Coordinates of C-alpha atoms and ligand atoms in Angstrom, one line a residue:
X14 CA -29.6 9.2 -12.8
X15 CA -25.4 8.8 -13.3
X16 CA -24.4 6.6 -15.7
X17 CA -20.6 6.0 -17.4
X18 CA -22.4 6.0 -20.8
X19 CA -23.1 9.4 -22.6
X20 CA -26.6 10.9 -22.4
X21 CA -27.8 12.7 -25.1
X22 CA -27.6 16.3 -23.2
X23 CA -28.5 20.0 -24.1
X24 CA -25.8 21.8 -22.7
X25 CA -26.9 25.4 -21.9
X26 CA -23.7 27.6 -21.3
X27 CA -24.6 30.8 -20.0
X28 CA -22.1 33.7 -21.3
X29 CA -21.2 32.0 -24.5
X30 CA -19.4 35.6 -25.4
X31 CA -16.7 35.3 -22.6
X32 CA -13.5 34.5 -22.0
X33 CA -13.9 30.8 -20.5
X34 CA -16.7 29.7 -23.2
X35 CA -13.7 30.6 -26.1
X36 CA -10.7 29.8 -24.5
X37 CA -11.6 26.5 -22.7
X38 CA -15.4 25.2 -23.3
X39 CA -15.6 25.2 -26.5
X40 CA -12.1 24.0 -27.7
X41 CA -13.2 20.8 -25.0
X42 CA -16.0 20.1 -26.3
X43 CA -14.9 20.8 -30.1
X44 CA -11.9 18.1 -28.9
X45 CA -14.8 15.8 -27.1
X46 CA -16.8 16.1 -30.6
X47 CA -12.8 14.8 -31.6
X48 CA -12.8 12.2 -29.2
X49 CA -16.5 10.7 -30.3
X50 CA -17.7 11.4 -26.3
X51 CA -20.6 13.4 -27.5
X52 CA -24.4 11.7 -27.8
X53 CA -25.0 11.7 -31.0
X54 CA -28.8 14.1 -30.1
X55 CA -26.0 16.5 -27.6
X56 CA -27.2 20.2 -28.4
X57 CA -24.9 23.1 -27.2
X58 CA -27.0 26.4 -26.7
X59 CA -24.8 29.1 -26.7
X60 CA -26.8 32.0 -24.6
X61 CA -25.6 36.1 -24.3
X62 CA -26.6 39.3 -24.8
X63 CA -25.9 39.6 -28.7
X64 CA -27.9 40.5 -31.5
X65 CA -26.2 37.3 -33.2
X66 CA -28.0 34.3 -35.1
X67 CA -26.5 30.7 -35.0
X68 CA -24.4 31.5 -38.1
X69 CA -22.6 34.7 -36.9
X70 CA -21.5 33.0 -33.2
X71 CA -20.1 29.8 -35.4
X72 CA -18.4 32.0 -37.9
X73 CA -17.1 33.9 -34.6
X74 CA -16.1 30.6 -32.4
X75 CA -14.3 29.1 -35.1
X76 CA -11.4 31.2 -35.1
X77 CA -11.1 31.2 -31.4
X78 CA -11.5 27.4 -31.0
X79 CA -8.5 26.6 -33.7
X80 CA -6.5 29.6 -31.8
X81 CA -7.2 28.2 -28.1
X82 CA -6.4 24.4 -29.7
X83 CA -3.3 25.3 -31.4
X84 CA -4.6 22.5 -33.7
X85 CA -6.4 22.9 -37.4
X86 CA -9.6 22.0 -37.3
X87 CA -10.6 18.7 -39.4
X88 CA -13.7 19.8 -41.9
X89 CA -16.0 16.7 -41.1
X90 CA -15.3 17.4 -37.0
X91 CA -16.5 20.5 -37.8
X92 CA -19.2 20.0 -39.8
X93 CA -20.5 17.8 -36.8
X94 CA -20.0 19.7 -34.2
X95 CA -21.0 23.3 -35.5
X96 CA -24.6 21.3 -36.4
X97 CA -24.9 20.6 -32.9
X98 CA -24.7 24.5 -31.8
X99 CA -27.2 27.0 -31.5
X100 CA -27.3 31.2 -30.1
X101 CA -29.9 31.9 -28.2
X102 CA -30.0 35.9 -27.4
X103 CA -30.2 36.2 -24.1
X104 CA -30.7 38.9 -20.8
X105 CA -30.9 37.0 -18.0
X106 CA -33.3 39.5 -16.2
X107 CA -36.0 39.2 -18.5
X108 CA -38.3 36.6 -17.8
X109 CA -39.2 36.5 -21.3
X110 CA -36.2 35.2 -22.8
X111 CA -36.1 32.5 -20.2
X112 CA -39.9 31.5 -21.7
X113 CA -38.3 31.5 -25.2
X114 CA -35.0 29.1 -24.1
X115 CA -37.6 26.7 -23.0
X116 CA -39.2 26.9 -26.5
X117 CA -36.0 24.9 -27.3
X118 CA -35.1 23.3 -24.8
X119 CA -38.6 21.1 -24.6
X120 CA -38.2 19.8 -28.3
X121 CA -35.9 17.4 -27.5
X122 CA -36.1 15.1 -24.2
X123 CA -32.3 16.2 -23.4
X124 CA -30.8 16.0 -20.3
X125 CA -30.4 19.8 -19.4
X126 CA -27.2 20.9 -18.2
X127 CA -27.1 24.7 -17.5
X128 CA -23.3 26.2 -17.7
X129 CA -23.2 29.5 -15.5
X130 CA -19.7 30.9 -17.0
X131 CA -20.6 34.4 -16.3
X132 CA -19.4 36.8 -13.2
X133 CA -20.6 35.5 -10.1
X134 CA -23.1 38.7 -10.0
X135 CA -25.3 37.7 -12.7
X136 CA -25.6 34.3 -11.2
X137 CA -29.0 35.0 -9.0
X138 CA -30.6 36.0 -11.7
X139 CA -29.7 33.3 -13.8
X140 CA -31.0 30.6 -11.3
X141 CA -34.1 33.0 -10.7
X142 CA -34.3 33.1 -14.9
X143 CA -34.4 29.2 -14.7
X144 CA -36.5 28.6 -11.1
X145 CA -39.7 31.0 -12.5
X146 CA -39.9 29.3 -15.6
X147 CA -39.5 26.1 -14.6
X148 CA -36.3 25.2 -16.2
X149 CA -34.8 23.9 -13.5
X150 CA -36.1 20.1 -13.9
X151 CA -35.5 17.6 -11.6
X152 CA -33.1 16.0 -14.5
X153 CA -31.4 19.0 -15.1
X154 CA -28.2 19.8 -14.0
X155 CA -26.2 23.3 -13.4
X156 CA -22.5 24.0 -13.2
X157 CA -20.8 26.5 -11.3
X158 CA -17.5 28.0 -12.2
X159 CA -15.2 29.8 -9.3
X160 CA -15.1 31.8 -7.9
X161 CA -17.7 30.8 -5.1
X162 CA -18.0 34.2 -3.7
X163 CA -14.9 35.7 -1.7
X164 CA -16.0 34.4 2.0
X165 CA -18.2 32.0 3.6
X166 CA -20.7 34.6 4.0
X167 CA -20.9 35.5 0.4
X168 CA -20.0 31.9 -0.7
X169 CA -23.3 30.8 1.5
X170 CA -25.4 33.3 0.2
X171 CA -24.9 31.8 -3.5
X172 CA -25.3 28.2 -2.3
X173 CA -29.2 29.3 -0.3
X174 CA -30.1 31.2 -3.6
X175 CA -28.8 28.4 -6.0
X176 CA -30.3 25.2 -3.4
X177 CA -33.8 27.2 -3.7
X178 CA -34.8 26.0 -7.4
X179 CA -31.7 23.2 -7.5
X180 CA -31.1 20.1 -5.4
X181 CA -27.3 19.4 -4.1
X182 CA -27.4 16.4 -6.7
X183 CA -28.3 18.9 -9.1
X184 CA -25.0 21.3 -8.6
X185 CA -21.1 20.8 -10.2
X186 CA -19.1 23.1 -8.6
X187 CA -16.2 23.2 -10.8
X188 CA -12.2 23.1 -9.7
X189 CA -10.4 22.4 -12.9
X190 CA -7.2 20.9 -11.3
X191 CA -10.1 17.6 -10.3
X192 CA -10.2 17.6 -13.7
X193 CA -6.0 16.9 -14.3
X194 CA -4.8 13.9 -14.9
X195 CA -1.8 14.0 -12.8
X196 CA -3.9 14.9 -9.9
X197 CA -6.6 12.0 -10.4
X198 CA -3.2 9.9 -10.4
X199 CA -3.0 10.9 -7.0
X200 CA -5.4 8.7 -5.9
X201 CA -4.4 5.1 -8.0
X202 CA -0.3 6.7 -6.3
X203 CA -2.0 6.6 -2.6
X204 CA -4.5 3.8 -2.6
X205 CA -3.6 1.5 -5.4
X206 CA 0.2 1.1 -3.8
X207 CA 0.7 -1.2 -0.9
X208 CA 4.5 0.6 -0.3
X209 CA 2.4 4.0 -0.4
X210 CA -0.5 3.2 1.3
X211 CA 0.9 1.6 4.5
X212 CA 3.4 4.5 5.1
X213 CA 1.2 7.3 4.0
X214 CA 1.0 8.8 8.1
X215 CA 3.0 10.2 10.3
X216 CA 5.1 7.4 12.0
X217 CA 7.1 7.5 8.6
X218 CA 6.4 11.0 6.8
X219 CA 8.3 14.4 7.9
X220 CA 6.3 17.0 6.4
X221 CA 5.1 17.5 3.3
X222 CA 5.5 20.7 0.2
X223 CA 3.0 21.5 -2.2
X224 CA 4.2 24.3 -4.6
X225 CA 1.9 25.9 -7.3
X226 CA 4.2 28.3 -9.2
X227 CA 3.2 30.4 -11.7
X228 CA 5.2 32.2 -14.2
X229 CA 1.8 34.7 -15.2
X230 CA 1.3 37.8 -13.7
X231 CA -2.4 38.8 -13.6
X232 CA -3.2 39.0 -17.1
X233 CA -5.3 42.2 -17.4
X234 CA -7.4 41.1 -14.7
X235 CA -6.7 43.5 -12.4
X236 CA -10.7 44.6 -11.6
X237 CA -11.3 40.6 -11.0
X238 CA -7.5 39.9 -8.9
X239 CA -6.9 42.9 -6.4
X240 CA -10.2 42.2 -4.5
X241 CA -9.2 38.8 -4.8
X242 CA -5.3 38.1 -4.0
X243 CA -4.0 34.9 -4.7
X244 CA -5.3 33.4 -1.2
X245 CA -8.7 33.0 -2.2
X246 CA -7.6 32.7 -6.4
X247 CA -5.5 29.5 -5.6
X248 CA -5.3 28.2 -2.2
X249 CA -9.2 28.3 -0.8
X250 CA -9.0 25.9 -3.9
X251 CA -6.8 24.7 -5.8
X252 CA -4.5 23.8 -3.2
X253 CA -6.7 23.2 -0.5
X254 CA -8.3 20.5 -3.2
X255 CA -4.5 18.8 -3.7
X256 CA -3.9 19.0 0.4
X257 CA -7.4 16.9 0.9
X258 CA -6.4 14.6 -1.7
X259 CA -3.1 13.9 -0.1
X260 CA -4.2 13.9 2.8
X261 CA -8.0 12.0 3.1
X262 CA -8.3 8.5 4.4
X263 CA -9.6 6.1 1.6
X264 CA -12.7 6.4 0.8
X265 CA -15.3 3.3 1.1
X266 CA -15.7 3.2 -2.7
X267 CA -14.9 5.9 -5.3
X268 CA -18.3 6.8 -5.2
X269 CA -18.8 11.0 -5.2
X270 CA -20.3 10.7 -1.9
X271 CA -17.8 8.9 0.1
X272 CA -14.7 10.7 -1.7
X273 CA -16.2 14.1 -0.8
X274 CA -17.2 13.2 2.8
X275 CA -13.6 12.1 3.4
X276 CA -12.3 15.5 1.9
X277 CA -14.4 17.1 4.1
X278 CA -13.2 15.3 7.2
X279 CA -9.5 16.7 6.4
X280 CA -11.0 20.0 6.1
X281 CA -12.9 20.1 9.2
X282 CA -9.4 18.8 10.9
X283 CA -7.3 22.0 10.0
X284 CA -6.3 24.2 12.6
X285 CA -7.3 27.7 12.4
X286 CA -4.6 29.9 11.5
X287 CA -5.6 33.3 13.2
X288 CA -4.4 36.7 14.5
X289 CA -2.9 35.0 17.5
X290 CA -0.1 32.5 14.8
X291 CA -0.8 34.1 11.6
X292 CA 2.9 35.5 11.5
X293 CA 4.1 32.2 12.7
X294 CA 2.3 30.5 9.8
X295 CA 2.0 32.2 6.5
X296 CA 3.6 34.9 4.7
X297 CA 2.2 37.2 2.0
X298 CA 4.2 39.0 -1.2
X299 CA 3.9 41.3 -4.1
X300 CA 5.8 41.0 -7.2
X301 CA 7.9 43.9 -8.1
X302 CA 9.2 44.4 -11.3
X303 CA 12.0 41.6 -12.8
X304 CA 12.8 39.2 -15.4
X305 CA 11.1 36.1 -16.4
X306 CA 12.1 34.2 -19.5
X307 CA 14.7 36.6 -20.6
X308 CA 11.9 39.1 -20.7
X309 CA 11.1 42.4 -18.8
X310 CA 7.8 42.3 -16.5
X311 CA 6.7 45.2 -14.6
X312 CA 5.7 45.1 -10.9
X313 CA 2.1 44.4 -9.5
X314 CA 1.3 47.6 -9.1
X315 CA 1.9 49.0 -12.8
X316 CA -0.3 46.6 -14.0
X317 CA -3.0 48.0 -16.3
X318 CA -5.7 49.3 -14.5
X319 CA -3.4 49.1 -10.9
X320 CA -3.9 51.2 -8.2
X321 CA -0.7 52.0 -6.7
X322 CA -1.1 51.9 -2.8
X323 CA -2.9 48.1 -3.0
X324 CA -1.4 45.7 -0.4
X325 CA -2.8 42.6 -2.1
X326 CA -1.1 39.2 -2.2
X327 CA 0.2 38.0 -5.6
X328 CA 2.0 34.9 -3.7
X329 CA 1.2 33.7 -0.3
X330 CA 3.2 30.5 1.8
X331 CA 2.0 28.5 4.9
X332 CA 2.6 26.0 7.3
X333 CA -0.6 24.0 8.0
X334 CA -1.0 21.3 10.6
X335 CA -4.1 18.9 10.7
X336 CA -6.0 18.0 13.3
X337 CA -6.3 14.4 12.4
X338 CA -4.5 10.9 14.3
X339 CA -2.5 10.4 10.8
X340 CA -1.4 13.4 10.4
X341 CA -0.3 14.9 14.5
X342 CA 3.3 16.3 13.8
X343 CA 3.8 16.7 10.4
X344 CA 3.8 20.3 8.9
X345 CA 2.3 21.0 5.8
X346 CA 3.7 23.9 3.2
X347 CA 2.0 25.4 0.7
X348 CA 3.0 28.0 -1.6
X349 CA 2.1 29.9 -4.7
X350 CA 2.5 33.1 -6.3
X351 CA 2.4 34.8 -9.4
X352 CA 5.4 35.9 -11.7
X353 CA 7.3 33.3 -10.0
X354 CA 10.6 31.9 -11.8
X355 CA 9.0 28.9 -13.7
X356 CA 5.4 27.6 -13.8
X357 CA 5.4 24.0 -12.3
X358 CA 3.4 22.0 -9.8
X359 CA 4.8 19.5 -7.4
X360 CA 4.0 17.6 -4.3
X361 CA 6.9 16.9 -2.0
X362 CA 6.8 14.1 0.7
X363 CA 9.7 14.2 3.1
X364 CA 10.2 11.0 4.6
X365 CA 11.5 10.9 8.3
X366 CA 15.5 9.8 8.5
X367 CA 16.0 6.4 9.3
X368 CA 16.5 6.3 13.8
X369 CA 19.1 3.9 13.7
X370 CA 22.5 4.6 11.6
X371 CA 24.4 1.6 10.9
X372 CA 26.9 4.2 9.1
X373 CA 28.1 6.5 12.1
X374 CA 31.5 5.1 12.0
X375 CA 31.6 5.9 8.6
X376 CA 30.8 9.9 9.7
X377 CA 27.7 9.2 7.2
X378 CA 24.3 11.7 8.5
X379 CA 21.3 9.2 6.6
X380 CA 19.3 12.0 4.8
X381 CA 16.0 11.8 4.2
X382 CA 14.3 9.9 1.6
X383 CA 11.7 11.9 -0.6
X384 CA 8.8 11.3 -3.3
X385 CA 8.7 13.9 -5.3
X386 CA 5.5 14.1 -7.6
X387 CA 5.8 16.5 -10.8
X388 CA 1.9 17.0 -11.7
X389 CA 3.1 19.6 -14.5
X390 CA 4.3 19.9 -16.4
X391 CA 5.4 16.8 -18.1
X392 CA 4.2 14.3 -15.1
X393 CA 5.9 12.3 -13.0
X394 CA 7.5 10.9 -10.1
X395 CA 10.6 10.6 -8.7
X396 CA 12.2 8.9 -5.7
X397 CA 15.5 9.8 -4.0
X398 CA 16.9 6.8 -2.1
X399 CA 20.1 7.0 -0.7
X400 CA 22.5 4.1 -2.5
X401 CA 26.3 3.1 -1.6
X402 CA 29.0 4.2 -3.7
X403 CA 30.9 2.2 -5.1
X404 CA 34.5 1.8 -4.0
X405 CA 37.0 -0.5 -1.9
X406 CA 37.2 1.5 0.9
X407 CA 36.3 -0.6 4.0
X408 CA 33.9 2.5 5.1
X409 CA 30.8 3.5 3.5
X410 CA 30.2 6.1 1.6
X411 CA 26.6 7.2 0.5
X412 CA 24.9 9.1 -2.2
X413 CA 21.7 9.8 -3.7
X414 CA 20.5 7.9 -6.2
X415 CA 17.3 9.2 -7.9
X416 CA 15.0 7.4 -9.6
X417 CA 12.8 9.2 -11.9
X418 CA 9.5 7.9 -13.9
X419 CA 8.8 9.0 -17.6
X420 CA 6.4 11.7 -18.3
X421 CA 3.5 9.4 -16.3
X422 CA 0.7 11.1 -18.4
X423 CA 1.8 11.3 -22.3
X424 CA 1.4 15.2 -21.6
X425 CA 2.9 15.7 -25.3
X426 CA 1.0 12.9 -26.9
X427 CA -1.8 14.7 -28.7
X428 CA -4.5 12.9 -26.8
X429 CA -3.8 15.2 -23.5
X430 CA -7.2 15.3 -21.8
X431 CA -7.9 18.3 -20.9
X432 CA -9.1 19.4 -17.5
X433 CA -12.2 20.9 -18.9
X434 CA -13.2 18.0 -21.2
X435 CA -12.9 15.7 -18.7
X436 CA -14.9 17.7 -16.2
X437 CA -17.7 18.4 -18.9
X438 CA -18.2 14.8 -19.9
X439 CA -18.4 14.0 -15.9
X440 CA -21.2 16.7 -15.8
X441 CA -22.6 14.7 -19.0
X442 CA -22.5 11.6 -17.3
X443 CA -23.8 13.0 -14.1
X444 CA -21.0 12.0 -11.5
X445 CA -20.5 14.3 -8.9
X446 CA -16.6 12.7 -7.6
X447 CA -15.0 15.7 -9.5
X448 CA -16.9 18.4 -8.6
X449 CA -16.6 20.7 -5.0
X450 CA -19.6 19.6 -2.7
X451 CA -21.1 22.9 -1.0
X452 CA -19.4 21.4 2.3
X453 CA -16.2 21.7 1.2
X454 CA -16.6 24.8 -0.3
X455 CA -18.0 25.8 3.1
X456 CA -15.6 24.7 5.4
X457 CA -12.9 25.9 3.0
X458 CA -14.0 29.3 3.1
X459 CA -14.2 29.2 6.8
X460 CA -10.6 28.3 7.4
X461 CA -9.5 31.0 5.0
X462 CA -11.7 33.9 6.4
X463 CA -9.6 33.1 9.6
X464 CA -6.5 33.9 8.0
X465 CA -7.8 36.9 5.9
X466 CA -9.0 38.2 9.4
X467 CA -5.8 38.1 11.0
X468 CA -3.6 39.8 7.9
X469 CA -6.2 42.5 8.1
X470 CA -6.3 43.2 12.0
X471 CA -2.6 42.4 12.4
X472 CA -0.7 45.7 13.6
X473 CA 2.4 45.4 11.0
X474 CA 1.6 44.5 7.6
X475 CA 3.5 41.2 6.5
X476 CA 3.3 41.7 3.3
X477 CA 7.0 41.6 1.4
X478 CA 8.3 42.4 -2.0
X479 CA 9.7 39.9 -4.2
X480 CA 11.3 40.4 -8.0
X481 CA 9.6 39.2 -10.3
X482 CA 11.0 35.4 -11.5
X483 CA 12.7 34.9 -8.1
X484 CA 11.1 32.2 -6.2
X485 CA 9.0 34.6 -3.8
X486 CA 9.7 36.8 -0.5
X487 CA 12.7 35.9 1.6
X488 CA 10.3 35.1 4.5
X489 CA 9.0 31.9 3.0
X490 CA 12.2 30.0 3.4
X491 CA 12.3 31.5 7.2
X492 CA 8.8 29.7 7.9
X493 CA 10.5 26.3 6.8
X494 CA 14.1 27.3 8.6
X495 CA 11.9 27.2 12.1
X496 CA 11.6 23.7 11.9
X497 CA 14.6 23.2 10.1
X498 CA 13.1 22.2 7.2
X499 CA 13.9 23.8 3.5
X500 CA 11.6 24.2 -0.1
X501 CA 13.1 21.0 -2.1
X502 CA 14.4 23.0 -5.5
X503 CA 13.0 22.7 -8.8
X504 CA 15.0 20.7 -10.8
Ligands
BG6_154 C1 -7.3 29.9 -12.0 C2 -6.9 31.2 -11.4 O1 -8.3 29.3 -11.2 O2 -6.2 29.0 -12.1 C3 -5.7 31.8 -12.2 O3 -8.0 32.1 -11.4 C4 -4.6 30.8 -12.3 O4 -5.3 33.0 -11.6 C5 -5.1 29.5 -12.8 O5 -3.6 31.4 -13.1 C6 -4.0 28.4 -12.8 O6 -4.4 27.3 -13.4 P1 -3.4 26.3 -14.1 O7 -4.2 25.2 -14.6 O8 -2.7 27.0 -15.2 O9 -2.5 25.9 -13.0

């Protein structure tokens, strides 16, 4: 059952000592708690391997959650919400600590909602844990964090072992950039907008750039990022997500169902990228060591923990064309990389120049118009136009004249939503429209195994250097320059 009210919910996080449950669950719910979005009966059941009681693990969050908030925590906020928490010790291969969580879990007639934020090799166990003890009700609900294994392969192995105790209504696969506010903008932007909507296709759009720079290097997570690379850590998706998006027809209703079948068609419409094109249409880096924010950063490979020969990707670019009647003849770039010159995420659609120039006497080339949407940070969106300057001479003379929205999501104001509160009262609620269907994580995996295939078969290794806080190798501005086409700056 989905409802837009809140459900009184037991919410069962599973590796309540880690890094995701201090820095991001907790302070989300602590701001939900904030927000007065949690049922009044909610429960949060904090489960890991400690020998800790209830006291000790909300003596221990505290300090983390007013750290990861940057915000003091109000006394009678608290006093609410560390009453609704409890530790459970738990090993997830032992039956018998499963038998004891349902001890809890059956005194109240919560709606379950199991939180797997553990590495993705404990995660069998944990649906085994919950499928032999018949925890996983048919109410009951399970999230799933990323990464979704590392190929369609291992990505379909989790999704048989997980659909064997849980039904696809059952399953949130989370991508927190559904959960951001700028990006669900996207869709009121594209369907909501006559101007938008009715020259959203390729009779009137060039091309479009989507940039996700980062400024962070790995962060001590070299075991977890060098079998990784930033292919499958960002763009199988995170960017694949903001490509469907800006990309997908519009949907029926904004029902889950229909918005994830029409992601799904884009996905299906990509063209492979292989060993045949795969130097026409990508290009892979490594940071070296450089300079970002007046500060020094070593290279990739003298990162804690580095091995010193690895040839993974810490930024990747590529040129993707779609397979779909809208879209026929317009290139799609993405790019992102770590230790890049300034964190910021922006979508860039290039309109196509006008055919006719009334100007040629006036020796004027029309440039192109462009929408260029900031999604952070500070939000918004700004649209270059060009506009006659003003003077008596009898020819014209044109400029651009850019006209720029206000922060569009009151990113300062204190209320920010966060990504992770908004995704975790969804999962209350029980609608699926933010969450990954296993489809798309499917397909998505597909069309990046392809290109993972050709960079590891391809005779000379493409992978290039870049100094860290420059904007990336040299060769992603060549993959534009083919089709004359250039990365709009960041301004
Ligand atoms: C995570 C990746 O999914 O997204 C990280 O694992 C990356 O490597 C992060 O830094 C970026 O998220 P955001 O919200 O800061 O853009």
């Amino acid at each position: 059952m989905t409802t837009e009210k809140n459900q009184a919910c037991d919410l069962v996080i599973f590796g309540a000592k880690g890094d995701l449950t201090k820095r991001k669950l907790l302070p989300a719910l602590y701001k939900l708690e904030k927000l007065r979005k949690l049922h009044k009966s909610t429960r949060i059941i904090a489960t890991g391997r400690a020998n800790w009681n209830t006291e000790d693990y909300i003596k221990i969050i505290k300090k983390s959650i007013k750290t990861f908030l940057k915000e003091d925590i109000q006394d009678h906020i608290w006093t609410q919400f560390s009453s609704r928490i409890f530790f459970h010790n738990i090993n997830v291969y032992e039956m018998l600590h499963f038998e004891k969580l349902k001890k809890i879990l059956v005194k109240q007639n919560n709606i379950i909602i199991y939180y797997c934020a553990t590495p993705p090799e404990t995660l069998n166990a944990i649906f085994l844990g919950l499928g032999n003890t018949h925890l996983n009700f048919p109410s009951s609900r399970i999230i799933l964090e990323k990464p979704l294994g590392v190929s369609l392969k291992t990505s379909q192995i989790i999704n048989n072992q997980i659909s064997k105790y849980f039904s696809e209504k059952q399953i949130f696969r989370i991508d927190h950039y559904l959960g951001k506010e700028s990006i669900l903008n996207l869709f009121s932007l594209r369907f909501a907008n006559s101007l938008l909507f009715h020259t959203w296709n390729n009779t009137i759009i060039d091309h479009i750039q989507i940039t996700v720079s980062e400024e962070v290097g790995i962060e001590d997570r070299w075991n977890y990022f060098d079998k990784i690379g930033q292919t499958r850590d960002m763009v199988q998706n995170h960017l694949l997500q903001l490509l469907t998006i800006i990309t997908m027809d519009q949907p029926k209703n904004i029902q889950s169902e229909n918005i994830r079948n029409e992601k799904v068609k884009i996905l299906r419409s990509l063209n492979p990228i292989n060993l045949d094109n795969i130097n026409q249409f990508t290009v892979r880096g490594q940071y070296s060591s450089g300079v970002i924010r007046e500060k020094k950063v070593p290279s990739y490979l003298k990162e804690n923990g580095a091995n010193k020969y690895s040839q993974t990707e810490t930024f990747v670019a590529m040129q993707i064309n779609l397979n779909h009647e809208k879209w026929l003849g317009v290139p799609f770039y993405l790019r992102t990389g770590k230790r890049l010159a300034h964190k910021y995420s922006e979508i860039v659609i290039v309109f196509k120049k006008n055919p006719i120039n009334l100007f040629i006497d006036s020796n004027i080339e029309l440039l192109s118009n462009k929408l260029i949407i900031r999604l952070e940070p500070n939000a918004n969106i700004q649209y270059d136009i060009l506009n006659k300057t003003p003077s008596l001479q009898n020819k014209y003379k044109l400029e651009i004249l850019t006209l720029k929205s206000n922060n569009i999501n009151q990113e300062n104001s204190k209320n920010l939503i966060d990504a992770y509160e908004r995704l975790l009262l969804e999962s209350m609620r029980g609608i699926q429209a933010l969450f990954v269907s296993r489809d798309e994580v499917e397909e998505s995996w597909k069309w990046i195994d392809s290109i993972l295939d050709g960079w590891k078969n391809i005779k000379n290794d493409n992978l290039q250097l870049y100094k860290a806080g420059s904007w990336g190798p040299k060769n992603a501005n060549i993959l534009l320059s083919y089709n004359n086409h250039t990365w709009h700056k960041f301004q």
